[in-house]
Amino acid sequence: MKARSLAMGLVTSAACVLAGIVGAGSASADVMPYIVGGSDADQEYSFMVSLQDGGNHFCGGSLIESDWVLTAAHCVEGTSASSVTARIGSNDRTQGGEEARATEILVHPDYDGQSAGADIALVKLASPVQAATVPIGSATEAGTKSRLIGWGQTCPTRGGCGAPVQLQQLDTQVVDAGECSGIDGSLELCTDNPGGNSGACYGDSGGPQIVEAGGKWELIGVTSRSGNGDSTCATGPSIYTSVPAYSSWISQHTSA
């Protein structure tokens, strides 16, 4: 598999990098988090995080502890923690919610930017926030209904439209790993593109894939990359890092 530097995983040669908004300072200027075919969020997600550099959103994340954010490794690898801030619990990526500075970034040691798996990282906040966290779920088998949320590009062609200010959501499901290429089915989730034209796009990177259980949301995935290598978004399933598969590593560093 080709290098996927800062990609939601479309290969570098396809120039489909899914992680932030152009001008994100020390973070890649080629990251643009969006969801195609979604709609404005119909509720507030207290755990939803906008990782920002100089006020510019560059990746999504999930608040799993009051002072820890889970995101994708490709979002923060090589980035100085001092340049990262987090806006937490607001559906508007430009205002509201709580803000916190990052003090530490932990990238999974197995992440190499090329191999499948390990596209996961932790961001330590300078101080705890009040927002409610999201617990790690366990249901990841094919057929599991799930939801994607993020500030993602709402058109499939790179640069064809700007990032929405309001958080977007899209209901989808986990599908058989064989539907995605370049995936490690024991560590990653293949996530459907409903209708063949909706799903994660340039930049939803690091954002959550969640499932509803007992009337509450649980976290099962972190946006990683495309599942078919097409430079046009949502033409095939997307690959998400399985959070349950990395729960032991997460707990080594947090109390999650």
Short mmCIF file of C-alpha atoms in Angstrom, two decimals:
data_model
loop_
_atom_site.label_atom_id
_atom_site.label_comp_id
_atom_site.label_asym_id
_atom_site.label_seq_id
_atom_site.Cartn_x
_atom_site.Cartn_y
_atom_site.Cartn_z
CA MET A 1 0.00 0.00 0.00
CA LYS A 2 1.37 3.42 -0.89
CA ALA A 3 2.19 6.06 1.68
CA ARG A 4 -0.87 7.70 3.11
CA SER A 5 0.70 10.77 4.66
CA LEU A 6 -2.04 12.81 6.27
CA ALA A 7 -4.69 10.94 4.32
CA MET A 8 -8.10 9.79 5.30
CA GLY A 9 -6.43 7.30 3.22
CA LEU A 10 -6.65 7.86 -0.46
CA VAL A 11 -3.17 6.99 -1.67
CA THR A 12 -0.75 9.86 -2.10
CA SER A 13 -0.62 9.43 -5.88
CA ALA A 14 -4.38 9.95 -5.98
CA ALA A 15 -3.88 13.21 -4.05
CA CYS A 16 -6.82 12.51 -1.77
CA VAL A 17 -5.72 13.62 1.67
CA LEU A 18 -8.45 13.73 4.29
CA ALA A 19 -7.34 15.75 7.23
CA GLY A 20 -7.86 19.55 7.84
CA ILE A 21 -8.38 22.89 6.26
CA VAL A 22 -5.77 24.60 4.13
CA GLY A 23 -3.71 26.95 6.22
CA ALA A 24 -3.55 24.85 9.36
CA GLY A 25 -0.14 26.13 10.38
CA SER A 26 2.30 23.39 11.32
CA ALA A 27 -0.27 20.74 10.56
CA SER A 28 -0.51 19.70 6.93
CA ALA A 29 -1.98 22.37 4.68
CA ASP A 30 -3.53 19.55 2.69
CA VAL A 31 -6.06 18.40 5.23
CA MET A 32 -9.72 19.08 4.66
CA PRO A 33 -12.24 17.28 6.92
CA TYR A 34 -15.65 16.80 5.36
CA ILE A 35 -18.60 14.39 4.99
CA VAL A 36 -20.32 13.93 1.63
CA GLY A 37 -24.05 13.31 1.60
CA GLY A 38 -24.56 14.11 5.26
CA SER A 39 -26.82 16.65 6.96
CA ASP A 40 -26.52 19.19 9.74
CA ALA A 41 -26.15 17.45 13.10
CA ASP A 42 -29.55 16.96 14.73
CA GLN A 43 -28.10 17.07 18.25
CA GLU A 44 -25.05 18.19 20.17
CA TYR A 45 -22.24 15.67 20.62
CA SER A 46 -20.48 16.66 23.82
CA PHE A 47 -17.45 14.54 22.95
CA MET A 48 -16.89 15.87 19.42
CA VAL A 49 -13.56 17.65 19.05
CA SER A 50 -12.19 20.03 16.46
CA LEU A 51 -8.39 19.92 16.56
CA GLN A 52 -7.07 23.29 15.47
CA ASP A 53 -3.83 25.06 14.68
CA GLY A 54 -3.89 28.84 14.73
CA GLY A 55 -7.69 28.79 14.84
CA ASN A 56 -7.91 26.55 11.76
CA HIS A 57 -9.58 23.15 12.05
CA PHE A 58 -7.33 20.40 10.71
CA CYS A 59 -8.79 17.14 12.08
CA GLY A 60 -11.56 15.69 14.17
CA GLY A 61 -11.25 13.84 17.44
CA SER A 62 -13.22 12.28 20.29
CA LEU A 63 -13.07 13.18 23.97
CA ILE A 64 -12.59 9.83 25.72
CA GLU A 65 -11.43 11.22 29.08
CA SER A 66 -11.79 14.71 30.49
CA ASP A 67 -8.19 15.42 29.46
CA TRP A 68 -7.61 13.00 26.58
CA VAL A 69 -8.67 13.18 22.92
CA LEU A 70 -8.48 10.23 20.53
CA THR A 71 -7.69 10.98 16.88
CA ALA A 72 -5.84 9.53 13.88
CA ALA A 73 -2.06 9.16 13.90
CA HIS A 74 -1.74 10.72 10.47
CA CYS A 75 -3.41 13.88 11.81
CA VAL A 76 -0.79 14.63 14.43
CA GLU A 77 2.38 12.71 13.59
CA GLY A 78 5.29 15.15 13.59
CA THR A 79 3.12 17.95 14.98
CA SER A 80 4.19 19.91 18.04
CA ALA A 81 1.63 19.66 20.83
CA SER A 82 2.19 23.33 21.61
CA SER A 83 0.64 24.26 18.25
CA VAL A 84 -2.59 22.32 18.81
CA THR A 85 -5.78 23.47 20.51
CA ALA A 86 -9.08 21.66 20.82
CA ARG A 87 -12.62 23.00 20.58
CA ILE A 88 -14.88 20.52 22.33
CA GLY A 89 -18.63 19.97 22.32
CA SER A 90 -19.72 22.61 19.82
CA ASN A 91 -21.49 21.93 16.52
CA ASP A 92 -19.88 25.13 15.21
CA ARG A 93 -16.18 24.64 14.55
CA THR A 94 -15.54 28.39 14.88
CA GLN A 95 -17.12 29.13 18.25
CA GLY A 96 -18.80 27.73 21.35
CA GLY A 97 -18.07 24.72 23.47
CA GLU A 98 -14.87 24.54 25.49
CA GLU A 99 -11.32 25.23 24.38
CA ALA A 100 -8.18 23.57 25.67
CA ARG A 101 -4.51 23.50 24.75
CA ALA A 102 -2.68 20.28 23.99
CA THR A 103 0.40 19.40 26.01
CA GLU A 104 1.34 15.96 24.67
CA ILE A 105 0.80 13.85 21.56
CA LEU A 106 1.14 10.05 21.63
CA VAL A 107 1.16 8.30 18.25
CA HIS A 108 0.73 4.53 18.28
CA PRO A 109 4.21 2.97 18.02
CA ASP A 110 3.17 0.65 15.18
CA TYR A 111 2.07 3.49 12.91
CA ASP A 112 4.37 3.92 9.91
CA GLY A 113 2.16 5.77 7.43
CA GLN A 114 2.21 2.87 4.98
CA SER A 115 1.02 -0.36 6.57
CA ALA A 116 -2.59 -1.06 7.49
CA GLY A 117 -3.53 -0.49 11.12
CA ALA A 118 -2.27 1.69 13.99
CA ASP A 119 -3.62 4.94 12.54
CA ILE A 120 -4.54 6.13 16.01
CA ALA A 121 -3.15 8.71 18.44
CA LEU A 122 -3.88 10.37 21.78
CA VAL A 123 -3.76 14.08 22.50
CA LYS A 124 -3.33 15.13 26.13
CA LEU A 125 -5.10 18.33 27.15
CA ALA A 126 -3.50 20.88 29.45
CA SER A 127 -6.41 20.66 31.86
CA PRO A 128 -9.61 18.62 32.18
CA VAL A 129 -12.77 19.90 30.50
CA GLN A 130 -16.36 19.63 31.67
CA ALA A 131 -17.83 18.03 28.53
CA ALA A 132 -19.20 14.51 28.77
CA THR A 133 -16.90 11.87 27.28
CA VAL A 134 -17.76 9.02 24.93
CA PRO A 135 -17.14 5.42 26.07
CA ILE A 136 -15.44 2.85 23.85
CA GLY A 137 -17.92 0.42 22.33
CA SER A 138 -17.57 -3.21 21.35
CA ALA A 139 -19.96 -3.86 18.43
CA THR A 140 -17.85 -3.82 15.25
CA GLU A 141 -19.09 -6.78 13.23
CA ALA A 142 -20.45 -6.37 9.69
CA GLY A 143 -23.99 -5.04 9.77
CA THR A 144 -23.44 -2.80 12.81
CA LYS A 145 -25.37 0.43 12.29
CA SER A 146 -23.22 3.48 12.92
CA ARG A 147 -22.97 7.23 12.47
CA LEU A 148 -20.14 9.40 11.15
CA ILE A 149 -19.76 13.00 12.30
CA GLY A 150 -17.40 15.71 11.17
CA TRP A 151 -16.89 19.03 9.45
CA GLY A 152 -16.38 17.41 6.10
CA GLN A 153 -16.47 18.55 2.51
CA THR A 154 -20.01 18.13 1.27
CA CYS A 155 -19.08 17.55 -2.37
CA PRO A 156 -17.01 14.57 -3.57
CA THR A 157 -14.43 16.34 -5.74
CA ARG A 158 -11.41 17.71 -3.96
CA GLY A 159 -11.62 21.49 -3.55
CA GLY A 160 -15.07 21.59 -5.11
CA CYS A 161 -16.61 23.24 -2.07
CA GLY A 162 -15.65 24.64 1.29
CA ALA A 163 -15.90 23.03 4.68
CA PRO A 164 -19.21 23.60 6.46
CA VAL A 165 -19.14 25.55 9.69
CA GLN A 166 -21.88 23.36 11.14
CA LEU A 167 -21.13 19.77 12.12
CA GLN A 168 -22.41 17.13 9.69
CA GLN A 169 -23.65 13.61 10.38
CA LEU A 170 -24.27 10.55 8.23
CA ASP A 171 -25.85 7.23 9.15
CA THR A 172 -24.14 4.17 7.69
CA GLN A 173 -22.97 0.71 8.77
CA VAL A 174 -19.93 -1.51 9.09
CA VAL A 175 -19.56 -3.88 6.13
CA ASP A 176 -17.40 -6.93 5.48
CA ALA A 177 -13.68 -6.10 5.42
CA GLY A 178 -13.48 -7.66 1.96
CA GLU A 179 -15.33 -4.61 0.62
CA CYS A 180 -12.24 -2.46 1.32
CA SER A 181 -8.79 -2.79 -0.16
CA GLY A 182 -5.55 -2.54 1.83
CA ILE A 183 -7.32 -3.18 5.13
CA ASP A 184 -6.41 -5.23 8.19
CA GLY A 185 -9.80 -6.59 9.23
CA SER A 186 -8.60 -7.38 12.75
CA LEU A 187 -7.61 -3.77 13.41
CA GLU A 188 -9.77 -1.71 11.08
CA LEU A 189 -13.42 -1.30 10.05
CA CYS A 190 -14.73 -1.13 6.51
CA THR A 191 -17.57 1.39 6.55
CA ASP A 192 -20.27 1.60 3.88
CA ASN A 193 -20.89 4.52 1.51
CA PRO A 194 -24.72 4.67 1.52
CA GLY A 195 -26.27 4.99 -1.93
CA GLY A 196 -22.83 4.73 -3.47
CA ASN A 197 -22.39 8.49 -3.15
CA SER A 198 -22.03 9.43 0.50
CA GLY A 199 -19.40 8.99 3.16
CA ALA A 200 -16.22 10.45 4.59
CA CYS A 201 -14.20 12.76 2.37
CA TYR A 202 -11.15 15.00 2.34
CA GLY A 203 -10.38 15.49 5.94
CA ASP A 204 -12.91 13.78 8.17
CA SER A 205 -9.67 12.31 9.43
CA GLY A 206 -9.48 11.57 13.13
CA GLY A 207 -13.20 12.03 13.65
CA PRO A 208 -15.48 9.44 15.25
CA GLN A 209 -17.58 6.57 14.05
CA ILE A 210 -20.19 5.98 16.73
CA VAL A 211 -22.94 3.50 17.53
CA GLU A 212 -26.02 3.92 19.70
CA ALA A 213 -26.34 1.53 22.62
CA GLY A 214 -28.87 1.87 25.41
CA GLY A 215 -29.78 5.36 24.27
CA LYS A 216 -26.19 6.57 24.44
CA TRP A 217 -23.37 6.89 21.92
CA GLU A 218 -20.30 4.67 21.97
CA LEU A 219 -17.10 5.07 19.97
CA ILE A 220 -16.02 2.28 17.62
CA GLY A 221 -13.96 3.94 14.89
CA VAL A 222 -11.51 6.71 13.99
CA THR A 223 -11.58 8.03 10.42
CA SER A 224 -8.46 6.79 8.65
CA ARG A 225 -8.62 6.58 4.85
CA SER A 226 -10.45 5.62 1.67
CA GLY A 227 -11.30 2.00 1.12
CA ASN A 228 -10.84 2.02 -2.64
CA GLY A 229 -8.14 4.60 -3.43
CA ASP A 230 -10.43 6.70 -5.65
CA SER A 231 -9.57 10.41 -5.65
CA THR A 232 -13.29 11.18 -5.74
CA CYS A 233 -14.82 10.75 -2.30
CA ALA A 234 -17.67 8.40 -1.40
CA THR A 235 -17.32 6.16 -4.47
CA GLY A 236 -16.52 3.25 -2.17
CA PRO A 237 -16.39 2.35 1.53
CA SER A 238 -14.04 4.09 3.96
CA ILE A 239 -11.57 2.57 6.40
CA TYR A 240 -11.78 3.40 10.10
CA THR A 241 -9.32 2.37 12.79
CA SER A 242 -11.12 0.03 15.19
CA VAL A 243 -11.08 1.67 18.61
CA PRO A 244 -11.97 -1.55 20.49
CA ALA A 245 -8.96 -3.23 18.86
CA TYR A 246 -6.69 -0.64 20.50
CA SER A 247 -8.45 -0.38 23.86
CA SER A 248 -5.49 -1.92 25.73
CA TRP A 249 -3.07 0.62 24.27
CA ILE A 250 -5.47 3.45 25.08
CA SER A 251 -5.88 2.29 28.67
CA GLN A 252 -2.11 2.18 29.14
CA HIS A 253 -2.09 5.96 28.82
CA THR A 254 -5.53 6.96 30.10
CA SER A 255 -8.14 5.62 32.47
CA ALA A 256 -10.56 5.03 29.55
#
